Coordinates of C-alpha atoms and ligand atoms in Angstrom, one line a residue:
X55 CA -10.7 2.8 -24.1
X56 CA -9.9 1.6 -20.7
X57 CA -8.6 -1.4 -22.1
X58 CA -6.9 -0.2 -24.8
X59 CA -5.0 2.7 -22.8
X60 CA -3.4 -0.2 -20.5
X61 CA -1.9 -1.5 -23.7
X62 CA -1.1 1.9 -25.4
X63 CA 2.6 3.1 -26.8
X64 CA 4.7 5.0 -24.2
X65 CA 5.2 8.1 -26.2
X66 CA 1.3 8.3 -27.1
X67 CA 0.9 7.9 -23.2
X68 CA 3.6 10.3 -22.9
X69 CA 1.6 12.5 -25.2
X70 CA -1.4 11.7 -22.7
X71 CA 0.4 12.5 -19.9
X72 CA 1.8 15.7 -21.0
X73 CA -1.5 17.3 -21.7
X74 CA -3.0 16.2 -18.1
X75 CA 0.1 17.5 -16.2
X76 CA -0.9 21.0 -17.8
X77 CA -4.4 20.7 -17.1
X78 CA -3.4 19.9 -13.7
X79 CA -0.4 22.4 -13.0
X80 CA -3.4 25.3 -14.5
X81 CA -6.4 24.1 -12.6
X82 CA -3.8 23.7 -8.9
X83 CA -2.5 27.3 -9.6
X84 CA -5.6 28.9 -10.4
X85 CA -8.0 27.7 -7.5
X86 CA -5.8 26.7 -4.7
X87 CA -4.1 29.3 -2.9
X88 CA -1.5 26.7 -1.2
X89 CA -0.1 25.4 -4.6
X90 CA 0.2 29.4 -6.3
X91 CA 2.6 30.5 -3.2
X92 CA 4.4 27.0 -3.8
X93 CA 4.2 27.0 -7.9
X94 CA 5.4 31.2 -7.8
X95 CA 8.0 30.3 -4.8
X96 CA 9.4 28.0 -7.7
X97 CA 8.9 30.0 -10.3
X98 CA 6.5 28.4 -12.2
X99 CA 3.5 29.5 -13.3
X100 CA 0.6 27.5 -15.6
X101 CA 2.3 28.3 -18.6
X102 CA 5.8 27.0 -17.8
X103 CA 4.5 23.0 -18.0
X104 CA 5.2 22.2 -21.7
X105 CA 5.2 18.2 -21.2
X106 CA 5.4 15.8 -18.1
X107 CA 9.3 16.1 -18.3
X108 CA 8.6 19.2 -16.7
X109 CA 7.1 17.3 -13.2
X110 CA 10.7 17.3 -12.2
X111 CA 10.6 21.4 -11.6
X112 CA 7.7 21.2 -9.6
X113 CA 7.8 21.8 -6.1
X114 CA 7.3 18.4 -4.0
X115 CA 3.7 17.9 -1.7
X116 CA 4.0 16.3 1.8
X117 CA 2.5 14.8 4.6
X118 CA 2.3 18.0 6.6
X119 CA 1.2 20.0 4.1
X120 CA -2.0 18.0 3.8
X121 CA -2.0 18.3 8.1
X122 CA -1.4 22.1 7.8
X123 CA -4.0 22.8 5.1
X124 CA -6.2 20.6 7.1
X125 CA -9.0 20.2 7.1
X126 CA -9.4 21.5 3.5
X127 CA -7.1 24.4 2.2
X128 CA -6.2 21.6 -0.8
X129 CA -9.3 21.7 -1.9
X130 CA -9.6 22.8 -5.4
X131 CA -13.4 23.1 -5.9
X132 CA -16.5 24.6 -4.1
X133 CA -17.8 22.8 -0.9
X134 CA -20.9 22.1 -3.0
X135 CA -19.2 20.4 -6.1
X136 CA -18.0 17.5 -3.3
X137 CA -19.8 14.5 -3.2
X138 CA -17.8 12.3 -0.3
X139 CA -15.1 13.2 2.7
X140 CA -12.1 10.8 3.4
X141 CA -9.5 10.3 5.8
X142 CA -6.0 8.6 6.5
X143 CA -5.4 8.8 9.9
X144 CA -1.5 7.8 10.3
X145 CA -0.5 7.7 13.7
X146 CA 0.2 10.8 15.1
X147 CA -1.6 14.3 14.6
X148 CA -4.3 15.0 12.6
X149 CA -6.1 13.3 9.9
X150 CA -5.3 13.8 6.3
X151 CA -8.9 14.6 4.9
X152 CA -9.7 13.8 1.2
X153 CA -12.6 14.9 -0.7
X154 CA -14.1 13.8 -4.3
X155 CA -16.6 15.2 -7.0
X156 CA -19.0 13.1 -9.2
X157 CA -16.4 13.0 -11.7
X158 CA -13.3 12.2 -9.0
X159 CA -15.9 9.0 -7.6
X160 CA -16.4 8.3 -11.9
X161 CA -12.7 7.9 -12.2
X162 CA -12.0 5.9 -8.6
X163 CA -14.8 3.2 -10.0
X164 CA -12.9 2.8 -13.6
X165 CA -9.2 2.5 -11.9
X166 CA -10.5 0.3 -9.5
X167 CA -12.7 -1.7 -11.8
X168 CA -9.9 -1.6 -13.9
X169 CA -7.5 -3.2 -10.9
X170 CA -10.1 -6.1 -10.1
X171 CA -9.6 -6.8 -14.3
X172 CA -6.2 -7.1 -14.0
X173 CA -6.6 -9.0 -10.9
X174 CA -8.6 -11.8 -13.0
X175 CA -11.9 -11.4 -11.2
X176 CA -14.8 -11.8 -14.0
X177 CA -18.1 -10.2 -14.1
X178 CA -20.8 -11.9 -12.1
X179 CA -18.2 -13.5 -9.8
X180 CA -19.0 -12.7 -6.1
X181 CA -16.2 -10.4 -4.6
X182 CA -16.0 -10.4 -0.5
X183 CA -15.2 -6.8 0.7
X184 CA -13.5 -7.1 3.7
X185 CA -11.8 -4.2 3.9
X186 CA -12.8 -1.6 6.5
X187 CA -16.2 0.8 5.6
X188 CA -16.1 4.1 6.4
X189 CA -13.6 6.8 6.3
X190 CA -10.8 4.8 5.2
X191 CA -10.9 4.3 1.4
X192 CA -10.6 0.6 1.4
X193 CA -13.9 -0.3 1.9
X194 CA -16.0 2.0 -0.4
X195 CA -13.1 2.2 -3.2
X196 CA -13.9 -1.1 -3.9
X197 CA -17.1 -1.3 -3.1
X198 CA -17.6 1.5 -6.0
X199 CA -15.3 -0.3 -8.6
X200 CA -16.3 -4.0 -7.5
X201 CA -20.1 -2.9 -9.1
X202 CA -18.6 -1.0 -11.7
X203 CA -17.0 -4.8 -12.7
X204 CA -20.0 -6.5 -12.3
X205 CA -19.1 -8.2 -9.4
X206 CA -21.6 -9.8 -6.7
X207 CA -20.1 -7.7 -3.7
X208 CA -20.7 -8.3 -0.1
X209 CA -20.2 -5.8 1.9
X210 CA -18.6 -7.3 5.4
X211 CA -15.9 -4.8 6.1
X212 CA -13.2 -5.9 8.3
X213 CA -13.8 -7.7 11.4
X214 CA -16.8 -10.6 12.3
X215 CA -14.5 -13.1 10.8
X216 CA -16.2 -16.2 12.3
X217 CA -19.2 -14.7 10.3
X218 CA -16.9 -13.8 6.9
X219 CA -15.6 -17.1 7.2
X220 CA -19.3 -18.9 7.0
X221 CA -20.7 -16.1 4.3
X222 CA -17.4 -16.8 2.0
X223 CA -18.1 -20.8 2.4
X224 CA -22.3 -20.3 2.0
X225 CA -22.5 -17.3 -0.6
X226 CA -19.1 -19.0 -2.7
X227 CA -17.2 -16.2 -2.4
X228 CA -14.8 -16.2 -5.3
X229 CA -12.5 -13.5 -4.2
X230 CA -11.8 -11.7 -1.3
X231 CA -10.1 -7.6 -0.3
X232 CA -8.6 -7.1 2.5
X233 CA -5.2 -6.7 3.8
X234 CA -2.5 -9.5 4.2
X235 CA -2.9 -9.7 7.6
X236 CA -6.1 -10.0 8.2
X237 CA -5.8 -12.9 5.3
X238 CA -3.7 -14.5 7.7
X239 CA -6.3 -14.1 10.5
X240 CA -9.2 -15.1 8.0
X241 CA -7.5 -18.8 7.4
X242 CA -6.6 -18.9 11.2
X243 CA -10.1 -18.3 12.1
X244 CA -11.7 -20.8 9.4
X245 CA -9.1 -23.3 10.6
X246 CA -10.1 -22.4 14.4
X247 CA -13.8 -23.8 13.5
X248 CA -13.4 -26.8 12.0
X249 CA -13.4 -25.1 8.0
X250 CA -10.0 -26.1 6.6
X251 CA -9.9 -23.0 4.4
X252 CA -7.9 -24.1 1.5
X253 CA -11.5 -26.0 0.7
X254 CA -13.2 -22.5 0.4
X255 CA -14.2 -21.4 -3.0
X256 CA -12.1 -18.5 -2.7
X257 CA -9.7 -18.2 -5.7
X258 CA -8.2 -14.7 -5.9
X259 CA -7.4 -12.6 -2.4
X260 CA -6.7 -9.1 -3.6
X261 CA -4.3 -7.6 -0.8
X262 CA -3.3 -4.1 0.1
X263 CA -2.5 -1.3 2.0
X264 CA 0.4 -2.5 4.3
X265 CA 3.5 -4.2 3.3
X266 CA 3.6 -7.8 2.3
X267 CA 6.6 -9.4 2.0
X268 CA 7.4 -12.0 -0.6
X269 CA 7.4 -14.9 2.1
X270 CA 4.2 -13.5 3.8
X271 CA 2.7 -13.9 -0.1
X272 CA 3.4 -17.6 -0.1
X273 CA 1.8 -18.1 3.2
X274 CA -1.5 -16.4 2.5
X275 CA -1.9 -18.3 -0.9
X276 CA -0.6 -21.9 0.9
X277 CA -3.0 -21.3 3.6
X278 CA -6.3 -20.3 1.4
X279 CA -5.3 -21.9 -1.6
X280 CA -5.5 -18.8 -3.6
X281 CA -3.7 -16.6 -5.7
X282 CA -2.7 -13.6 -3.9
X283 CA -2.7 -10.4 -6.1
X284 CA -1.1 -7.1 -4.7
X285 CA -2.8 -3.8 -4.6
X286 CA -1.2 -0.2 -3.6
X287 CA -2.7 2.7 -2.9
X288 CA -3.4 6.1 -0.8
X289 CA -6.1 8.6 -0.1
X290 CA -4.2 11.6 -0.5
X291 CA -4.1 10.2 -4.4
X292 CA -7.5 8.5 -4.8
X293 CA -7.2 5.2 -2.1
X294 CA -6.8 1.5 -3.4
X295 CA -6.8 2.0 -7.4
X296 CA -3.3 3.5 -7.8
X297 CA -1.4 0.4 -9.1
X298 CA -2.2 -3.8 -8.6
X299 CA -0.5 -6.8 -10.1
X300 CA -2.1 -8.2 -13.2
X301 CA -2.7 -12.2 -12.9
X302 CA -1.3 -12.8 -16.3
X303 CA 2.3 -12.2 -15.1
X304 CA 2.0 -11.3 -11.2
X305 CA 5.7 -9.5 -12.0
X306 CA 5.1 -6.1 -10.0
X307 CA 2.1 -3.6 -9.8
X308 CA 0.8 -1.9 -13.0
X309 CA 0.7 1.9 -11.9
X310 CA -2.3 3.4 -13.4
X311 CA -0.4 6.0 -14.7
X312 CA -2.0 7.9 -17.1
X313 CA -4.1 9.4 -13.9
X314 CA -1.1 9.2 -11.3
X315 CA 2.7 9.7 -12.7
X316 CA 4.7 7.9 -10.7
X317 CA 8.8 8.7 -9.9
X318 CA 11.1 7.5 -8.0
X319 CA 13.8 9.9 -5.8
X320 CA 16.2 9.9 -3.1
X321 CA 14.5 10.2 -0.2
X322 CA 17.3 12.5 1.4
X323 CA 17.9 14.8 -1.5
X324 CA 14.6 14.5 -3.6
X325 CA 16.7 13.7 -6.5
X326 CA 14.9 11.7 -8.8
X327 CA 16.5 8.1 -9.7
X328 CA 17.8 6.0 -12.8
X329 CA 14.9 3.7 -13.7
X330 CA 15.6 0.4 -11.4
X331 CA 17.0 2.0 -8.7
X332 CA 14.9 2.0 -5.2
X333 CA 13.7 5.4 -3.1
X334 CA 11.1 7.3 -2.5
X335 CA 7.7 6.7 -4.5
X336 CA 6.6 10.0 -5.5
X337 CA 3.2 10.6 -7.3
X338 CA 0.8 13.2 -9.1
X339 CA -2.5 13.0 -10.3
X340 CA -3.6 13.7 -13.8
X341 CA -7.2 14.4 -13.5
X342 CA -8.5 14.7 -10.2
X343 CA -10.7 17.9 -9.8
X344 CA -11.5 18.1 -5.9
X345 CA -7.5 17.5 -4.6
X346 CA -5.0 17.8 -7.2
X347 CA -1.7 17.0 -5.6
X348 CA 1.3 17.7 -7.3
X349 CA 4.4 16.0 -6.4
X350 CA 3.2 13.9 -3.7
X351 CA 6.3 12.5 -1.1
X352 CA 4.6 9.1 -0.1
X353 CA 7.1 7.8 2.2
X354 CA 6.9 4.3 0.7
X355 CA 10.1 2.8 -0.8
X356 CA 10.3 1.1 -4.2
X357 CA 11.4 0.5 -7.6
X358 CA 9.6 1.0 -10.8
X359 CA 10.4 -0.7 -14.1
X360 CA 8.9 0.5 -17.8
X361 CA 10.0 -2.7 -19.2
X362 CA 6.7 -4.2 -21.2
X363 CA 5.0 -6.8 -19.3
X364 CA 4.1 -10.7 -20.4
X365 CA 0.7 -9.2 -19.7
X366 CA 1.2 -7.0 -22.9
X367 CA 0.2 -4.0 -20.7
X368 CA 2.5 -1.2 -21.0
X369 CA 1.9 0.3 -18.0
X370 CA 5.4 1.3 -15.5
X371 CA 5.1 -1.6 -12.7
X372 CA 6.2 -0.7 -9.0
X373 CA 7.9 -3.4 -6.6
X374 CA 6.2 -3.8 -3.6
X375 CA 7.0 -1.5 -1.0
X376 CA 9.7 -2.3 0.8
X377 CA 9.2 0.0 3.5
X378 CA 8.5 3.6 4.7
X379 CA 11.2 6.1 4.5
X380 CA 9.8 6.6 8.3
X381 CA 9.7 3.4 9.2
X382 CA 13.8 3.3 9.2
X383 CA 14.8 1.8 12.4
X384 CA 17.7 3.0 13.3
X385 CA 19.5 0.8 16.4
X386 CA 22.4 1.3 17.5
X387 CA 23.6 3.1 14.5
X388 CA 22.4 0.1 12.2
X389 CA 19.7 1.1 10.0
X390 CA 16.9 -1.6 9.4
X391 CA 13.5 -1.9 8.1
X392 CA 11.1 -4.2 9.4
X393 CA 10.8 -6.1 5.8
X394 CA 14.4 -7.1 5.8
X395 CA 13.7 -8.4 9.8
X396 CA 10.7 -10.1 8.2
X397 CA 12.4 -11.7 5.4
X398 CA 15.5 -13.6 7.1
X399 CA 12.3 -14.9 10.1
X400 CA 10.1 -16.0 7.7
X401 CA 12.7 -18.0 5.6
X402 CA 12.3 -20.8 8.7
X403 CA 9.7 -22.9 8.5
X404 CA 9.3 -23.0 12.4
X405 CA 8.3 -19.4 12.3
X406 CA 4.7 -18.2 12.0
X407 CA 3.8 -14.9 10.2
X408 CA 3.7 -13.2 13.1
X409 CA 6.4 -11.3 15.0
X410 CA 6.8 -8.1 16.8
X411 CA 9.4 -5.6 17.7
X412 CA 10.1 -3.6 21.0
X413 CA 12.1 -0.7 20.9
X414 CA 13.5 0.7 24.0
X415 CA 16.4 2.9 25.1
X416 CA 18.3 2.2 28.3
X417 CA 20.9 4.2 30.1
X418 CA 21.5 6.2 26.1
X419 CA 21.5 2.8 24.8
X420 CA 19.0 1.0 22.3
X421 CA 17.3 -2.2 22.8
X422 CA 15.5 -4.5 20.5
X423 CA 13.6 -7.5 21.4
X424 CA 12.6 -9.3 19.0
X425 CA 9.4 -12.3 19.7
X426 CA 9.1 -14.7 16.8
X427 CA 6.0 -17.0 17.0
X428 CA 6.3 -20.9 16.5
X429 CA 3.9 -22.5 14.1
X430 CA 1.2 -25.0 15.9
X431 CA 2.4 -28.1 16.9
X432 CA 6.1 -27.5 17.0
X433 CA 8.1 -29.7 19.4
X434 CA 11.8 -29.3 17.9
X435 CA 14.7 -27.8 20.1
X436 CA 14.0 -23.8 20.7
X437 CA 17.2 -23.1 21.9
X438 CA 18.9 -24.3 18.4
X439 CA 15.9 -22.8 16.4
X440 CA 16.7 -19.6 18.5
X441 CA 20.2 -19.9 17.6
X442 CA 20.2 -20.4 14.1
X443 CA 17.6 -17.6 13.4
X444 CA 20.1 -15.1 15.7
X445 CA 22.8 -16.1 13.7
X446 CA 21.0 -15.7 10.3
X447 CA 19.8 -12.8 10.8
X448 CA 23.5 -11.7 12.2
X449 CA 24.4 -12.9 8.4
X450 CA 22.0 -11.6 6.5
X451 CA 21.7 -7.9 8.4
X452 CA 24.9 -7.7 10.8
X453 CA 22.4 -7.1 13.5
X454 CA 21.3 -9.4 16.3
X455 CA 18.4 -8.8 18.7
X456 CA 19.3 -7.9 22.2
X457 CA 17.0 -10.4 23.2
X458 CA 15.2 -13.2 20.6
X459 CA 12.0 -14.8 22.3
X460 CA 9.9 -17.7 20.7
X461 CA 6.4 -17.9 21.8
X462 CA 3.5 -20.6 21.6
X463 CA 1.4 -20.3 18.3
X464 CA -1.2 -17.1 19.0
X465 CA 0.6 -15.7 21.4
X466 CA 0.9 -12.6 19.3
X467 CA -2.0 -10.2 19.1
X468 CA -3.9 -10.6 15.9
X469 CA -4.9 -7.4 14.2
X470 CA -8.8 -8.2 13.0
X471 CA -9.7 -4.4 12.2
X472 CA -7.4 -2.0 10.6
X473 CA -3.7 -2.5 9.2
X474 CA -1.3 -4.5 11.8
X475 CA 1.4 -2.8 13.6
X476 CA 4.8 -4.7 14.5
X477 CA 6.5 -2.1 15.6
X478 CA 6.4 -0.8 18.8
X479 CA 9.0 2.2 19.7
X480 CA 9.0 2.9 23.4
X481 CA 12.0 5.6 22.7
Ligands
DLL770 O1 -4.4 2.0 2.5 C1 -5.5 2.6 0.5 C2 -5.7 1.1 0.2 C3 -6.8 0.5 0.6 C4 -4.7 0.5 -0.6 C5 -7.0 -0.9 0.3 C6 -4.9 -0.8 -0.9 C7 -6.0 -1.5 -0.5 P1 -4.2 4.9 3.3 O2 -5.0 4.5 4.5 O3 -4.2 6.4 3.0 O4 -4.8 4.2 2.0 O5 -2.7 4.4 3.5 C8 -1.8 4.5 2.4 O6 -0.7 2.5 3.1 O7 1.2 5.2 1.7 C9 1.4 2.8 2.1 O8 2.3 3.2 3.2 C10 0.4 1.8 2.7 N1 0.1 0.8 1.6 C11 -1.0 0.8 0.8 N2 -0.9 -0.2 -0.1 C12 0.2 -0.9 0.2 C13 0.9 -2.0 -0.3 C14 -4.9 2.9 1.8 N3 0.4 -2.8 -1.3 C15 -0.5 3.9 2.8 N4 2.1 -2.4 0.3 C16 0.5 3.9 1.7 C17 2.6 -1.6 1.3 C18 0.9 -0.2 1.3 N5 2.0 -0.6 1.8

């Protein structure tokens, strides 16, 4: 089945679809007092939902419903049906907290089990879990579906690198989890004591769960000498398990759609978009029973695509995300994402992955500085490197830094626990 449904006809996953969204729609309505008020606001009740064409009448789920229903007015089952508590913890206010039944942990192991498939990691290959334990869903989402694959897992959570490094050399680690930049760290650590890491076993790093750009890509798979294979997920939907790249074609993710429908809309309006056009990712689950969510506005920007895969899967494929529809920085009028910053550095060999931005306002004015890190070793002219990036990124973006500062190789902080922050708005 699982196999087979990856590879299914649109309209017969259509069909799938269809029936789900009713189920869903039925079972939000009738035991979750927060979606009946929203459902009836719209007009909709349980028996307007003929087919997933319908999704687009549905009223839209956000962020700050999940904080005002917190801890757990989404809930659509009896405390004692839950089996496990999550959280997402975002930066400001309170913690989104997710919950699961049996049946919601049965379905988390078979997406994710599913993801390490298309991933290319075989059964009774040893899988390195270095994403974080606990309440984040990295760690125990693929804990679950790493065992559900058959994999050898061990268990090290994020952090104790010097330690990761030796157990992935010792134990042959074929794969590792954990986010892009602590891959970065990972090979910067190994290379730190004495272990060139390109001579690890490791073969696959399975990323997620902040951006990666395309250049970051290449320099986690040049530096471990590994395929890197992109993961995307959330708690509020399930955690990691939503959508990965298969290894066949590594052309975009594969979103796991016959349990969350993905669309695309104008983050301003809530429109939704042609096929191929970028916004807002927005997302429902199909057969969740603890936290249905309906409509979900994730913030992250991308494009999806139903064309059919080399893979043969049939599957939509997201982009990777581009950015949040938060994360807009908008200086001086110009509006910018990180990513694009990221890009036009990272095209120059000189640069390191590693950079940070300083927002500040002064006398009703903004101010970026931008500090770019230098790769180890370099001894070429900073002031013309310092130049040419300024001007590039002029090009590319019609923006220069106020300021454009190139430090020594790990003079940036290092993020060893947790997803990496670049951005640092004093405003
Ligand atoms: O980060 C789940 C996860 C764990 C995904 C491990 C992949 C691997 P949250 O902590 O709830 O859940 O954060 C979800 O992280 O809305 C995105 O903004 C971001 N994110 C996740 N995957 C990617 C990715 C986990 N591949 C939020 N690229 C999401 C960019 C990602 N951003």
């Amino acid at each position: 089945m699982a196999a087979s449904i990856q590879r299914t006809a649109r309209e017969e996953l259509r069909a799938l679809q269809s029936e789900r969204l009713r189920e869903t729609v039925r079972h939000a309505y009738e035991n979750v007092p927060f979606y009946r008020e929203r459902l009836e606001e719209a007009g909709i009740g349980p028996d307007d939902v003929d087919g997933i064409d319908d999704i687009q009448n549905l009223p839209f789920t956000t962020k700050e419903d999940f904080r005002d229903e917190y801890p757990d007015g989404l809930f659509a089952v009896d405390d004692d049906e839950l089996l496990r508590i999550h959280a997402s913890s975002g930066t400001t206010g309170k913690p989104k907290i997710v919950a699961y039944t049996e049946s919601d942990l049965e379905l988390w192991d078979e997406v994710m089990a599913r993801s390490l498939a298309a991933a290319g990691i075989e059964p009774g290959e040893t899988f390195q879990n270095a994403y974080g334990y606990g309440l984040f869903t990295g760690g125990l989402g693929f804990h679950g579906g790493a065992e559900e694959r058959g994999l050898t897992v061990v268990p090290t959570g994020s952090g104790n690198t010097q330690r990761q490094v030796e157990l992935a050399r010792d134990l042959e680690s074929d794969a590792i989890g954990c986010t892009p930049s602590y891959a970065l760290y990972f090979a910067e650590t190994a290379a730190g004591m004495g272990v060139d890491p390109r001579e690890l076993p490791l073969s696959t790093v399975l990323y997620g769960a902040e951006p990666c750009t395309e250049p970051m890509r290449e320099e986690i798979e040049n530096r471990l000498g590994a395929t890197g294979i992109e993961n995307y997920g959330l708690s509020e939907l399930i955690g990691p398990g939503v959508a990965v790249e298969c290894h066949e074609a590594q052309d975009g993710m594969h979103v796991w759609e016959d349990h969350f429908y993905p669309e695309v809309v104008d983050p301003r309006t809530g429109e939704p978009l042609p096929e191929g056009e970028e916004g807002e990712l927005v997302l429902t689950s199909l057969s969740k029973e603890a936290l249905p969510v309906l409509r979900y506005r994730t913030g992250d920007l991308t494009t999806l695509t139903a064309e059919k895969c080399d893979c043969g899967r049939t599957m939509v494929r997201m982009d990777s995300v581009t950015g949040r529809a938060d994360d807009l920085l908008i200086v001086r009028g110009v509006n910018l994402y990180p990513s694009q910053i990221e890009d036009v550095v990272l095209e120059f060999d000189e640069i390191a992955p590693h950079y940070r931005i300083d927002l500040y306002r002064e006398n009703a004015l903004d101010r970026m500085e931008l500090t770019v890190e230098l790769v180890e070793g370099f001894d070429g002219d900073r002031e013309a490197l310092r130049e040419a990036i300024g001007e590039r990124l002029h090009n590319a973006l019609s923006f220069t830094p106020d300021e454009l500062e190139l430090v020594e190789h790990g003079a940036i902080e290092r993020t060893e626990v947790g997803k990496v922050k670049r951005v640092y708005d004093h405003r």
